[in-house]
Amino acid sequence: MADYFQVSTATPTRDQAVELARTVVSRRLAAGAQIIGPVISAWWHGGEFGTGEEWQLLLKTTAARYPELEAHILKHHPWQKPELAAVPIQAGSGACLEWIAANTTPLT
Protein backbone atom coordinates (compact mmCIF):
# COMPACT_ATOMS: atom_id res chain seq x y z
CA MET A 1 0.00 0.00 0.00
CA ALA A 2 1.24 3.49 -0.82
CA ASP A 3 2.16 5.80 2.03
CA TYR A 4 0.72 8.93 0.37
CA PHE A 5 -2.51 9.75 -1.47
CA GLN A 6 -3.94 12.48 -3.63
CA VAL A 7 -7.64 12.59 -2.82
CA SER A 8 -10.28 14.23 -5.00
CA THR A 9 -13.82 15.35 -4.40
CA ALA A 10 -16.05 18.08 -5.80
CA THR A 11 -18.63 20.48 -4.40
CA PRO A 12 -21.43 22.47 -6.00
CA THR A 13 -20.06 25.89 -4.97
CA ARG A 14 -16.74 27.64 -4.46
CA ASP A 15 -17.61 28.57 -0.87
CA GLN A 16 -18.37 24.94 -0.01
CA ALA A 17 -15.05 23.85 -1.52
CA VAL A 18 -13.15 26.50 0.44
CA GLU A 19 -14.86 25.53 3.70
CA LEU A 20 -14.22 21.83 3.20
CA ALA A 21 -10.57 22.55 2.35
CA ARG A 22 -10.22 24.80 5.40
CA THR A 23 -11.58 22.19 7.78
CA VAL A 24 -9.52 19.26 6.51
CA VAL A 25 -6.27 21.23 6.40
CA SER A 26 -6.80 22.93 9.78
CA ARG A 27 -7.46 19.50 11.35
CA ARG A 28 -4.31 18.19 9.63
CA LEU A 29 -6.27 15.51 7.81
CA ALA A 30 -4.62 16.80 4.63
CA ALA A 31 -1.38 18.72 4.27
CA GLY A 32 -2.84 20.96 1.61
CA ALA A 33 -5.74 21.48 -0.73
CA GLN A 34 -6.05 22.84 -4.22
CA ILE A 35 -9.39 24.12 -5.43
CA ILE A 36 -9.98 24.08 -9.15
CA GLY A 37 -13.00 25.57 -10.77
CA PRO A 38 -15.41 25.98 -11.91
CA VAL A 39 -15.20 22.78 -13.90
CA ILE A 40 -17.95 21.33 -16.06
CA SER A 41 -18.85 17.75 -15.18
CA ALA A 42 -20.95 15.19 -17.00
CA TRP A 43 -22.35 12.16 -15.17
CA TRP A 44 -24.98 9.49 -14.79
CA HIS A 45 -26.92 9.71 -11.52
CA GLY A 46 -30.20 8.08 -10.59
CA GLY A 47 -30.53 6.65 -14.09
CA GLU A 48 -30.32 10.08 -15.71
CA PHE A 49 -27.60 11.90 -17.61
CA GLY A 50 -26.63 15.32 -16.30
CA THR A 51 -24.09 18.09 -16.61
CA GLY A 52 -23.23 20.90 -14.27
CA GLU A 53 -20.67 23.22 -12.77
CA GLU A 54 -18.59 21.98 -9.82
CA TRP A 55 -15.51 22.96 -7.82
CA GLN A 56 -12.88 20.23 -7.58
CA LEU A 57 -10.69 19.72 -4.53
CA LEU A 58 -7.36 17.90 -4.65
CA LEU A 59 -6.04 16.97 -1.20
CA LYS A 60 -2.67 15.51 -0.19
CA THR A 61 -2.58 13.10 2.76
CA THR A 62 -0.99 9.97 4.16
CA ALA A 63 -2.38 6.46 4.21
CA ALA A 64 -2.53 6.68 8.00
CA ARG A 65 -4.71 9.83 7.91
CA TYR A 66 -6.92 8.77 5.00
CA PRO A 67 -9.63 6.99 7.07
CA GLU A 68 -10.20 10.12 9.18
CA LEU A 69 -10.12 12.35 6.10
CA GLU A 70 -12.72 10.17 4.38
CA ALA A 71 -14.98 10.16 7.45
CA HIS A 72 -14.73 13.95 7.75
CA ILE A 73 -15.54 14.55 4.09
CA LEU A 74 -18.51 12.17 4.15
CA LYS A 75 -19.86 13.83 7.29
CA HIS A 76 -19.39 17.47 6.18
CA HIS A 77 -19.90 17.28 2.42
CA PRO A 78 -23.02 19.01 1.06
CA TRP A 79 -23.95 15.90 -0.99
CA GLN A 80 -25.17 12.66 0.62
CA LYS A 81 -23.00 10.48 -1.63
CA PRO A 82 -20.12 12.64 -2.84
CA GLU A 83 -17.42 11.65 -5.24
CA LEU A 84 -14.42 10.61 -3.16
CA ALA A 85 -11.40 8.94 -4.72
CA ALA A 86 -7.88 8.39 -3.42
CA VAL A 87 -5.05 7.78 -5.85
CA PRO A 88 -1.74 6.50 -4.50
CA ILE A 89 1.24 8.77 -5.03
CA GLN A 90 3.71 6.30 -6.52
CA ALA A 91 6.59 8.77 -6.68
CA GLY A 92 7.26 12.32 -5.60
CA SER A 93 10.08 14.56 -4.53
CA GLY A 94 11.44 13.77 -1.10
CA ALA A 95 10.75 17.30 0.07
CA CYS A 96 7.11 17.13 -1.03
CA LEU A 97 6.48 13.78 0.62
CA GLU A 98 8.18 14.97 3.82
CA TRP A 99 5.93 18.06 3.75
CA ILE A 100 2.83 15.87 3.47
CA ALA A 101 3.97 13.69 6.36
CA ALA A 102 4.93 16.61 8.58
CA ASN A 103 1.68 18.47 7.99
CA THR A 104 -0.66 15.57 8.56
CA THR A 105 0.80 14.62 11.92
CA PRO A 106 -1.87 15.33 14.56
CA LEU A 107 -1.02 18.13 16.97
CA THR A 108 -0.76 17.04 20.57
mmCIF file of C-alpha atoms in Angstrom:
data_model
loop_
_atom_site.group_PDB
_atom_site.id
_atom_site.type_symbol
_atom_site.label_atom_id
_atom_site.label_comp_id
_atom_site.label_asym_id
_atom_site.label_seq_id
_atom_site.Cartn_x
_atom_site.Cartn_y
_atom_site.Cartn_z
ATOM 1 C CA MET A 1 0.000 0.000 0.000
ATOM 2 C CA ALA A 2 1.237 3.491 -0.822
ATOM 3 C CA ASP A 3 2.158 5.797 2.033
ATOM 4 C CA TYR A 4 0.716 8.933 0.367
ATOM 5 C CA PHE A 5 -2.505 9.746 -1.472
ATOM 6 C CA GLN A 6 -3.943 12.475 -3.631
ATOM 7 C CA VAL A 7 -7.644 12.591 -2.820
ATOM 8 C CA SER A 8 -10.283 14.232 -4.996
ATOM 9 C CA THR A 9 -13.823 15.355 -4.404
ATOM 10 C CA ALA A 10 -16.047 18.081 -5.804
ATOM 11 C CA THR A 11 -18.625 20.480 -4.396
ATOM 12 C CA PRO A 12 -21.427 22.471 -5.995
ATOM 13 C CA THR A 13 -20.055 25.892 -4.974
ATOM 14 C CA ARG A 14 -16.736 27.639 -4.463
ATOM 15 C CA ASP A 15 -17.615 28.571 -0.870
ATOM 16 C CA GLN A 16 -18.371 24.939 -0.007
ATOM 17 C CA ALA A 17 -15.051 23.854 -1.523
ATOM 18 C CA VAL A 18 -13.147 26.505 0.439
ATOM 19 C CA GLU A 19 -14.862 25.535 3.697
ATOM 20 C CA LEU A 20 -14.219 21.828 3.197
ATOM 21 C CA ALA A 21 -10.566 22.545 2.349
ATOM 22 C CA ARG A 22 -10.219 24.802 5.397
ATOM 23 C CA THR A 23 -11.583 22.191 7.778
ATOM 24 C CA VAL A 24 -9.520 19.265 6.515
ATOM 25 C CA VAL A 25 -6.268 21.230 6.402
ATOM 26 C CA SER A 26 -6.800 22.925 9.784
ATOM 27 C CA ARG A 27 -7.460 19.499 11.347
ATOM 28 C CA ARG A 28 -4.308 18.189 9.632
ATOM 29 C CA LEU A 29 -6.271 15.509 7.808
ATOM 30 C CA ALA A 30 -4.625 16.801 4.629
ATOM 31 C CA ALA A 31 -1.381 18.723 4.270
ATOM 32 C CA GLY A 32 -2.845 20.958 1.614
ATOM 33 C CA ALA A 33 -5.743 21.478 -0.728
ATOM 34 C CA GLN A 34 -6.050 22.842 -4.217
ATOM 35 C CA ILE A 35 -9.391 24.115 -5.431
ATOM 36 C CA ILE A 36 -9.980 24.080 -9.154
ATOM 37 C CA GLY A 37 -12.999 25.568 -10.770
ATOM 38 C CA PRO A 38 -15.406 25.981 -11.911
ATOM 39 C CA VAL A 39 -15.204 22.776 -13.904
ATOM 40 C CA ILE A 40 -17.947 21.327 -16.058
ATOM 41 C CA SER A 41 -18.851 17.752 -15.183
ATOM 42 C CA ALA A 42 -20.955 15.194 -17.000
ATOM 43 C CA TRP A 43 -22.352 12.164 -15.174
ATOM 44 C CA TRP A 44 -24.976 9.488 -14.790
ATOM 45 C CA HIS A 45 -26.925 9.706 -11.517
ATOM 46 C CA GLY A 46 -30.204 8.077 -10.592
ATOM 47 C CA GLY A 47 -30.531 6.646 -14.085
ATOM 48 C CA GLU A 48 -30.323 10.079 -15.707
ATOM 49 C CA PHE A 49 -27.600 11.896 -17.607
ATOM 50 C CA GLY A 50 -26.627 15.319 -16.303
ATOM 51 C CA THR A 51 -24.095 18.094 -16.608
ATOM 52 C CA GLY A 52 -23.234 20.902 -14.266
ATOM 53 C CA GLU A 53 -20.673 23.217 -12.770
ATOM 54 C CA GLU A 54 -18.594 21.981 -9.817
ATOM 55 C CA TRP A 55 -15.507 22.962 -7.825
ATOM 56 C CA GLN A 56 -12.883 20.233 -7.582
ATOM 57 C CA LEU A 57 -10.694 19.719 -4.526
ATOM 58 C CA LEU A 58 -7.356 17.898 -4.649
ATOM 59 C CA LEU A 59 -6.043 16.966 -1.204
ATOM 60 C CA LYS A 60 -2.674 15.513 -0.187
ATOM 61 C CA THR A 61 -2.583 13.101 2.758
ATOM 62 C CA THR A 62 -0.988 9.975 4.158
ATOM 63 C CA ALA A 63 -2.377 6.455 4.210
ATOM 64 C CA ALA A 64 -2.528 6.684 7.997
ATOM 65 C CA ARG A 65 -4.714 9.826 7.906
ATOM 66 C CA TYR A 66 -6.924 8.772 4.998
ATOM 67 C CA PRO A 67 -9.632 6.995 7.067
ATOM 68 C CA GLU A 68 -10.201 10.124 9.181
ATOM 69 C CA LEU A 69 -10.122 12.351 6.096
ATOM 70 C CA GLU A 70 -12.719 10.170 4.376
ATOM 71 C CA ALA A 71 -14.978 10.158 7.446
ATOM 72 C CA HIS A 72 -14.729 13.954 7.750
ATOM 73 C CA ILE A 73 -15.538 14.546 4.088
ATOM 74 C CA LEU A 74 -18.505 12.166 4.152
ATOM 75 C CA LYS A 75 -19.861 13.835 7.295
ATOM 76 C CA HIS A 76 -19.389 17.466 6.181
ATOM 77 C CA HIS A 77 -19.896 17.281 2.422
ATOM 78 C CA PRO A 78 -23.019 19.014 1.057
ATOM 79 C CA TRP A 79 -23.955 15.897 -0.992
ATOM 80 C CA GLN A 80 -25.172 12.663 0.618
ATOM 81 C CA LYS A 81 -23.001 10.476 -1.629
ATOM 82 C CA PRO A 82 -20.118 12.641 -2.842
ATOM 83 C CA GLU A 83 -17.416 11.648 -5.241
ATOM 84 C CA LEU A 84 -14.422 10.612 -3.161
ATOM 85 C CA ALA A 85 -11.402 8.936 -4.720
ATOM 86 C CA ALA A 86 -7.878 8.386 -3.420
ATOM 87 C CA VAL A 87 -5.048 7.784 -5.851
ATOM 88 C CA PRO A 88 -1.741 6.505 -4.496
ATOM 89 C CA ILE A 89 1.239 8.769 -5.031
ATOM 90 C CA GLN A 90 3.715 6.305 -6.515
ATOM 91 C CA ALA A 91 6.587 8.771 -6.678
ATOM 92 C CA GLY A 92 7.261 12.320 -5.598
ATOM 93 C CA SER A 93 10.085 14.558 -4.530
ATOM 94 C CA GLY A 94 11.444 13.767 -1.103
ATOM 95 C CA ALA A 95 10.750 17.305 0.073
ATOM 96 C CA CYS A 96 7.114 17.131 -1.034
ATOM 97 C CA LEU A 97 6.484 13.776 0.621
ATOM 98 C CA GLU A 98 8.185 14.973 3.818
ATOM 99 C CA TRP A 99 5.931 18.057 3.751
ATOM 100 C CA ILE A 100 2.830 15.872 3.468
ATOM 101 C CA ALA A 101 3.973 13.687 6.359
ATOM 102 C CA ALA A 102 4.932 16.613 8.580
ATOM 103 C CA ASN A 103 1.683 18.473 7.991
ATOM 104 C CA THR A 104 -0.665 15.566 8.562
ATOM 105 C CA THR A 105 0.800 14.625 11.921
ATOM 106 C CA PRO A 106 -1.865 15.333 14.563
ATOM 107 C CA LEU A 107 -1.017 18.131 16.966
ATOM 108 C CA THR A 108 -0.756 17.039 20.566
#
